[in-house]
Amino acid sequence: EAQVTQNPRYLITVTGKKLTVTCSQNMNHEYMSWYRQDPGLGLRQIYYSMNVEVTDKGDVPEGYKVSRKEKRNFPLILESPSPNQTSLYFCASSAKDSLGTEAFFGQGTRLTVV
Amino acid sequence: GESVGLHLPTLSVQEGDNSIINCAYSNSASDYFIWYKQESGKGPQFIIDIRSNMDKRQGQRVTVLLNKTVKHLSLQIAATQPGDSAVYFCAVPTRDTGRRALTFGSGTRLQVQP
């Protein structure tokens, strides 16, 4: 089954404690990205990756890092989480020959930073 | 850049009725539009898309209409069912050079009354 898998689904952490949210896709997609979803603001792109070792900033990259060492994985790293990073996070992937759409989304990770 | 807005935050319909969800976009150069459905606790799921060289596209119980003159698109769901209850987003691809992202509207929550 084609899917994008995120872990964990839920996470509560304290300010300043480094964390990583993992994302893996089994569709051999070149493109992957991270979005955060906040009430009234919709989904906003944090970072994206066009292929292995190629990453770049999206609309709201501050406070986040990513890496793309393998095609299937695209972890999101919060080096020093702050309460304003409390949000619902989605990883997405799409094929290089798609029409620029992020057709496959993960189930989401709800992060709370206290 | 693009901006996308939805006309109603919530739409309540009776089971069996038709639903119409509206969306407006700002960039007249936008040439591709996508509708996503997000059920509670899940990530956005692709429903249907349409290119700007089309006015209408039909899927299974869903139809998307595009009016480029007024920069408006709509999603019509025929014979709405309880399983259609979700938040619906329209989205357009971002056109930054080399970047792949989607600009999402704020979403319309569809509530289906039995």
mmCIF file of C-alpha atoms in Angstrom:
data_model
loop_
_atom_site.group_PDB
_atom_site.id
_atom_site.type_symbol
_atom_site.label_atom_id
_atom_site.label_comp_id
_atom_site.label_asym_id
_atom_site.label_seq_id
_atom_site.Cartn_x
_atom_site.Cartn_y
_atom_site.Cartn_z
ATOM 1 C CA GLU A 1 0.000 0.000 0.000
ATOM 2 C CA ALA A 2 1.309 3.414 -1.010
ATOM 3 C CA GLN A 3 1.747 5.529 2.077
ATOM 4 C CA VAL A 4 3.596 8.225 3.925
ATOM 5 C CA THR A 5 4.331 7.264 7.520
ATOM 6 C CA GLN A 6 5.056 9.740 10.271
ATOM 7 C CA ASN A 7 6.175 9.045 13.808
ATOM 8 C CA PRO A 8 5.240 9.787 16.449
ATOM 9 C CA ARG A 9 1.563 10.667 15.971
ATOM 10 C CA TYR A 10 1.467 12.598 19.220
ATOM 11 C CA LEU A 11 4.267 14.226 21.179
ATOM 12 C CA ILE A 12 4.396 16.442 24.236
ATOM 13 C CA THR A 13 7.766 17.916 25.045
ATOM 14 C CA VAL A 14 9.355 20.717 27.007
ATOM 15 C CA THR A 15 10.908 23.901 25.693
ATOM 16 C CA GLY A 16 14.467 23.409 24.505
ATOM 17 C CA LYS A 17 14.508 19.616 24.330
ATOM 18 C CA LYS A 18 15.620 18.520 20.895
ATOM 19 C CA LEU A 19 13.233 16.261 19.008
ATOM 20 C CA THR A 20 12.911 14.557 15.647
ATOM 21 C CA VAL A 21 9.763 13.652 13.774
ATOM 22 C CA THR A 22 10.368 10.936 11.232
ATOM 23 C CA CYS A 23 8.773 10.606 7.816
ATOM 24 C CA SER A 24 9.069 7.731 5.408
ATOM 25 C CA GLN A 25 7.445 7.065 2.031
ATOM 26 C CA ASN A 26 7.339 3.811 0.082
ATOM 27 C CA MET A 27 6.537 5.210 -3.361
ATOM 28 C CA ASN A 28 10.054 6.102 -4.488
ATOM 29 C CA HIS A 29 9.003 9.746 -4.749
ATOM 30 C CA GLU A 30 11.636 12.368 -5.417
ATOM 31 C CA TYR A 31 9.825 15.256 -3.744
ATOM 32 C CA MET A 32 9.103 15.444 -0.047
ATOM 33 C CA SER A 33 8.121 18.300 2.207
ATOM 34 C CA TRP A 34 6.899 19.263 5.642
ATOM 35 C CA TYR A 35 3.875 21.408 6.432
ATOM 36 C CA ARG A 36 2.459 22.712 9.646
ATOM 37 C CA GLN A 37 -1.253 23.259 10.122
ATOM 38 C CA ASP A 38 -2.556 25.900 12.496
ATOM 39 C CA PRO A 39 -6.146 27.070 13.081
ATOM 40 C CA GLY A 40 -7.050 29.918 10.764
ATOM 41 C CA LEU A 41 -3.734 29.707 8.911
ATOM 42 C CA GLY A 42 -4.194 26.542 6.892
ATOM 43 C CA LEU A 43 -1.188 24.462 5.892
ATOM 44 C CA ARG A 44 2.137 26.202 5.425
ATOM 45 C CA GLN A 45 5.270 24.660 4.019
ATOM 46 C CA ILE A 46 8.267 24.448 6.352
ATOM 47 C CA TYR A 47 10.935 22.749 4.229
ATOM 48 C CA TYR A 48 11.041 20.734 1.063
ATOM 49 C CA SER A 49 13.417 18.368 -0.685
ATOM 50 C CA MET A 50 13.659 17.803 -4.415
ATOM 51 C CA ASN A 51 15.845 14.729 -4.057
ATOM 52 C CA VAL A 52 18.534 13.128 -1.894
ATOM 53 C CA GLU A 53 20.829 15.747 -0.366
ATOM 54 C CA VAL A 54 18.759 18.583 -1.889
ATOM 55 C CA THR A 55 16.691 20.560 0.608
ATOM 56 C CA ASP A 56 15.467 24.130 0.836
ATOM 57 C CA LYS A 57 13.344 26.448 2.912
ATOM 58 C CA GLY A 58 9.625 26.815 2.555
ATOM 59 C CA ASP A 59 7.428 29.579 3.933
ATOM 60 C CA VAL A 60 8.081 29.087 7.660
ATOM 61 C CA PRO A 61 11.510 27.431 8.157
ATOM 62 C CA GLU A 62 12.633 29.233 11.320
ATOM 63 C CA GLY A 63 13.361 26.865 14.176
ATOM 64 C CA TYR A 64 13.400 23.740 12.010
ATOM 65 C CA LYS A 65 15.983 21.586 10.258
ATOM 66 C CA VAL A 66 15.632 18.722 7.826
ATOM 67 C CA SER A 67 17.857 16.174 6.163
ATOM 68 C CA ARG A 68 17.486 13.900 3.149
ATOM 69 C CA LYS A 69 20.156 11.229 3.288
ATOM 70 C CA GLU A 70 17.939 8.581 1.744
ATOM 71 C CA LYS A 71 15.206 8.915 -0.809
ATOM 72 C CA ARG A 72 12.502 7.408 1.370
ATOM 73 C CA ASN A 73 13.168 9.367 4.596
ATOM 74 C CA PHE A 74 12.789 13.047 5.395
ATOM 75 C CA PRO A 75 13.027 13.747 9.145
ATOM 76 C CA LEU A 76 12.035 17.069 10.679
ATOM 77 C CA ILE A 77 14.307 18.248 13.487
ATOM 78 C CA LEU A 78 13.506 20.816 16.133
ATOM 79 C CA GLU A 79 16.831 21.623 17.807
ATOM 80 C CA SER A 80 15.311 23.776 20.554
ATOM 81 C CA PRO A 81 11.511 23.605 20.458
ATOM 82 C CA SER A 82 9.494 26.564 21.658
ATOM 83 C CA PRO A 83 5.776 26.837 22.503
ATOM 84 C CA ASN A 84 5.045 28.621 19.193
ATOM 85 C CA GLN A 85 5.988 25.390 17.446
ATOM 86 C CA THR A 86 3.003 23.670 18.982
ATOM 87 C CA SER A 87 1.137 22.587 15.888
ATOM 88 C CA LEU A 88 -0.043 19.737 13.686
ATOM 89 C CA TYR A 89 2.683 18.636 11.282
ATOM 90 C CA PHE A 90 2.317 16.816 7.990
ATOM 91 C CA CYS A 91 4.865 15.220 5.758
ATOM 92 C CA ALA A 92 4.054 14.904 2.065
ATOM 93 C CA SER A 93 5.586 13.314 -1.011
ATOM 94 C CA SER A 94 5.047 13.454 -4.751
ATOM 95 C CA ALA A 95 6.647 12.082 -7.876
ATOM 96 C CA LYS A 96 8.990 14.161 -10.007
ATOM 97 C CA ASP A 97 6.667 13.897 -12.997
ATOM 98 C CA SER A 98 3.543 14.925 -11.110
ATOM 99 C CA LEU A 99 1.998 18.302 -11.795
ATOM 100 C CA GLY A 100 3.530 19.981 -8.783
ATOM 101 C CA THR A 101 1.039 18.467 -6.395
ATOM 102 C CA GLU A 102 1.701 17.019 -2.995
ATOM 103 C CA ALA A 103 -0.625 14.132 -3.605
ATOM 104 C CA PHE A 104 0.287 11.977 -0.610
ATOM 105 C CA PHE A 105 0.222 13.191 2.956
ATOM 106 C CA GLY A 106 1.084 11.405 6.156
ATOM 107 C CA GLN A 107 -1.354 11.034 9.036
ATOM 108 C CA GLY A 108 0.088 13.954 10.935
ATOM 109 C CA THR A 109 2.046 14.527 14.135
ATOM 110 C CA ARG A 110 0.459 16.625 16.820
ATOM 111 C CA LEU A 111 3.216 18.357 18.745
ATOM 112 C CA THR A 112 2.753 20.226 22.007
ATOM 113 C CA VAL A 113 5.657 22.204 23.449
ATOM 114 C CA VAL A 114 5.205 23.289 27.060
ATOM 115 C CA GLY B 1 2.422 35.163 -4.784
ATOM 116 C CA GLU B 2 -0.658 33.081 -4.614
ATOM 117 C CA SER B 3 -3.402 33.391 -2.100
ATOM 118 C CA VAL B 4 -6.388 31.160 -1.841
ATOM 119 C CA GLY B 5 -9.534 31.724 0.167
ATOM 120 C CA LEU B 6 -12.645 29.760 0.860
ATOM 121 C CA HIS B 7 -15.995 31.421 1.166
ATOM 122 C CA LEU B 8 -17.521 29.617 4.129
ATOM 123 C CA PRO B 9 -15.787 28.106 7.143
ATOM 124 C CA THR B 10 -18.661 25.693 7.731
ATOM 125 C CA LEU B 11 -21.310 24.190 5.489
ATOM 126 C CA SER B 12 -24.122 22.066 6.856
ATOM 127 C CA VAL B 13 -26.195 19.914 4.486
ATOM 128 C CA GLN B 14 -28.745 17.158 4.760
ATOM 129 C CA GLU B 15 -27.762 13.643 3.794
ATOM 130 C CA GLY B 16 -28.662 13.066 0.176
ATOM 131 C CA ASP B 17 -28.510 16.730 -0.817
ATOM 132 C CA ASN B 18 -25.855 18.164 -3.082
ATOM 133 C CA SER B 19 -23.026 20.195 -1.544
ATOM 134 C CA ILE B 20 -21.188 23.097 -3.118
ATOM 135 C CA ILE B 21 -17.934 24.344 -1.641
ATOM 136 C CA ASN B 22 -16.439 27.499 -3.073
ATOM 137 C CA CYS B 23 -12.909 28.836 -3.398
ATOM 138 C CA ALA B 24 -11.373 32.016 -4.765
ATOM 139 C CA TYR B 25 -7.785 32.524 -5.871
ATOM 140 C CA SER B 26 -5.786 35.652 -6.507
ATOM 141 C CA ASN B 27 -3.191 34.813 -9.147
ATOM 142 C CA SER B 28 -4.619 34.882 -12.649
ATOM 143 C CA ALA B 29 -1.527 32.957 -13.821
ATOM 144 C CA SER B 30 -2.484 29.938 -11.713
ATOM 145 C CA ASP B 31 -2.924 27.055 -14.091
ATOM 146 C CA TYR B 32 -3.643 24.092 -11.870
ATOM 147 C CA PHE B 33 -6.006 23.606 -8.959
ATOM 148 C CA ILE B 34 -6.512 20.786 -6.517
ATOM 149 C CA TRP B 35 -9.163 19.862 -3.977
ATOM 150 C CA TYR B 36 -8.227 17.965 -0.839
ATOM 151 C CA LYS B 37 -10.380 16.332 1.805
ATOM 152 C CA GLN B 38 -9.176 16.113 5.388
ATOM 153 C CA GLU B 39 -11.045 13.855 7.763
ATOM 154 C CA SER B 40 -10.655 14.208 11.486
ATOM 155 C CA GLY B 41 -7.310 12.858 12.640
ATOM 156 C CA LYS B 42 -5.983 12.306 9.149
ATOM 157 C CA GLY B 43 -3.848 14.054 6.603
ATOM 158 C CA PRO B 44 -5.237 15.775 3.512
ATOM 159 C CA GLN B 45 -6.326 13.381 0.793
ATOM 160 C CA PHE B 46 -6.363 14.271 -2.890
ATOM 161 C CA ILE B 47 -9.884 14.350 -4.349
ATOM 162 C CA ILE B 48 -9.773 15.898 -7.785
ATOM 163 C CA ASP B 49 -7.784 18.391 -9.804
ATOM 164 C CA ILE B 50 -8.362 20.619 -12.807
ATOM 165 C CA ARG B 51 -6.122 22.451 -15.233
ATOM 166 C CA SER B 52 -6.812 25.981 -16.337
ATOM 167 C CA ASN B 53 -7.600 24.876 -19.895
ATOM 168 C CA MET B 54 -10.727 23.183 -18.571
ATOM 169 C CA ASP B 55 -13.945 24.591 -17.127
ATOM 170 C CA LYS B 56 -15.259 21.415 -15.599
ATOM 171 C CA ARG B 57 -14.023 18.056 -14.511
ATOM 172 C CA GLN B 58 -16.002 15.199 -13.055
ATOM 173 C CA GLY B 59 -15.046 12.381 -10.787
ATOM 174 C CA GLN B 60 -17.036 9.909 -8.790
ATOM 175 C CA ARG B 61 -19.847 11.984 -7.221
ATOM 176 C CA VAL B 62 -17.628 15.083 -7.368
ATOM 177 C CA THR B 63 -17.396 17.834 -9.932
ATOM 178 C CA VAL B 64 -15.032 20.780 -9.977
ATOM 179 C CA LEU B 65 -15.958 23.927 -11.846
ATOM 180 C CA LEU B 66 -13.433 26.580 -12.752
ATOM 181 C CA ASN B 67 -14.323 30.149 -13.665
ATOM 182 C CA LYS B 68 -11.124 31.887 -14.687
ATOM 183 C CA THR B 69 -12.878 35.171 -15.397
ATOM 184 C CA VAL B 70 -13.691 35.710 -11.740
ATOM 185 C CA LYS B 71 -10.920 33.461 -10.408
ATOM 186 C CA HIS B 72 -13.278 31.117 -8.673
ATOM 187 C CA LEU B 73 -13.602 27.382 -8.410
ATOM 188 C CA SER B 74 -16.100 25.163 -6.729
ATOM 189 C CA LEU B 75 -16.368 21.573 -5.612
ATOM 190 C CA GLN B 76 -19.744 19.945 -5.991
ATOM 191 C CA ILE B 77 -20.531 16.726 -4.150
ATOM 192 C CA ALA B 78 -23.608 14.873 -5.335
ATOM 193 C CA ALA B 79 -25.872 12.992 -2.926
ATOM 194 C CA THR B 80 -23.796 13.926 0.102
ATOM 195 C CA GLN B 81 -23.192 11.085 2.528
ATOM 196 C CA PRO B 82 -22.104 11.029 6.193
ATOM 197 C CA GLY B 83 -18.677 9.843 5.049
ATOM 198 C CA ASP B 84 -18.261 13.132 3.210
ATOM 199 C CA SER B 85 -18.068 14.998 6.515
ATOM 200 C CA ALA B 86 -14.618 16.548 6.560
ATOM 201 C CA VAL B 87 -12.713 19.764 5.949
ATOM 202 C CA TYR B 88 -12.222 20.557 2.272
ATOM 203 C CA PHE B 89 -9.314 22.612 0.975
ATOM 204 C CA CYS B 90 -8.593 24.047 -2.407
ATOM 205 C CA ALA B 91 -4.908 24.457 -3.243
ATOM 206 C CA VAL B 92 -2.744 25.893 -5.989
ATOM 207 C CA PRO B 93 0.910 25.067 -6.700
ATOM 208 C CA THR B 94 3.424 27.709 -5.705
ATOM 209 C CA ARG B 95 5.317 29.085 -8.673
ATOM 210 C CA ASP B 96 8.610 30.005 -7.042
ATOM 211 C CA THR B 97 11.497 28.914 -9.232
ATOM 212 C CA GLY B 98 12.530 25.354 -8.412
ATOM 213 C CA ARG B 99 10.254 25.130 -5.417
ATOM 214 C CA ARG B 100 7.427 22.700 -5.098
ATOM 215 C CA ALA B 101 4.746 23.665 -2.633
ATOM 216 C CA LEU B 102 1.043 24.140 -2.376
ATOM 217 C CA THR B 103 -0.777 27.233 -1.188
ATOM 218 C CA PHE B 104 -3.871 26.098 0.662
ATOM 219 C CA GLY B 105 -7.098 27.875 1.379
ATOM 220 C CA SER B 106 -8.324 28.018 4.961
ATOM 221 C CA GLY B 107 -10.765 25.168 4.480
ATOM 222 C CA THR B 108 -14.519 24.594 4.663
ATOM 223 C CA ARG B 109 -15.876 22.136 7.173
ATOM 224 C CA LEU B 110 -18.700 20.103 5.654
ATOM 225 C CA GLN B 111 -21.178 18.725 8.159
ATOM 226 C CA VAL B 112 -23.666 16.168 6.894
ATOM 227 C CA GLN B 113 -26.874 15.977 8.889
ATOM 228 C CA PRO B 114 -28.688 12.607 8.912
#
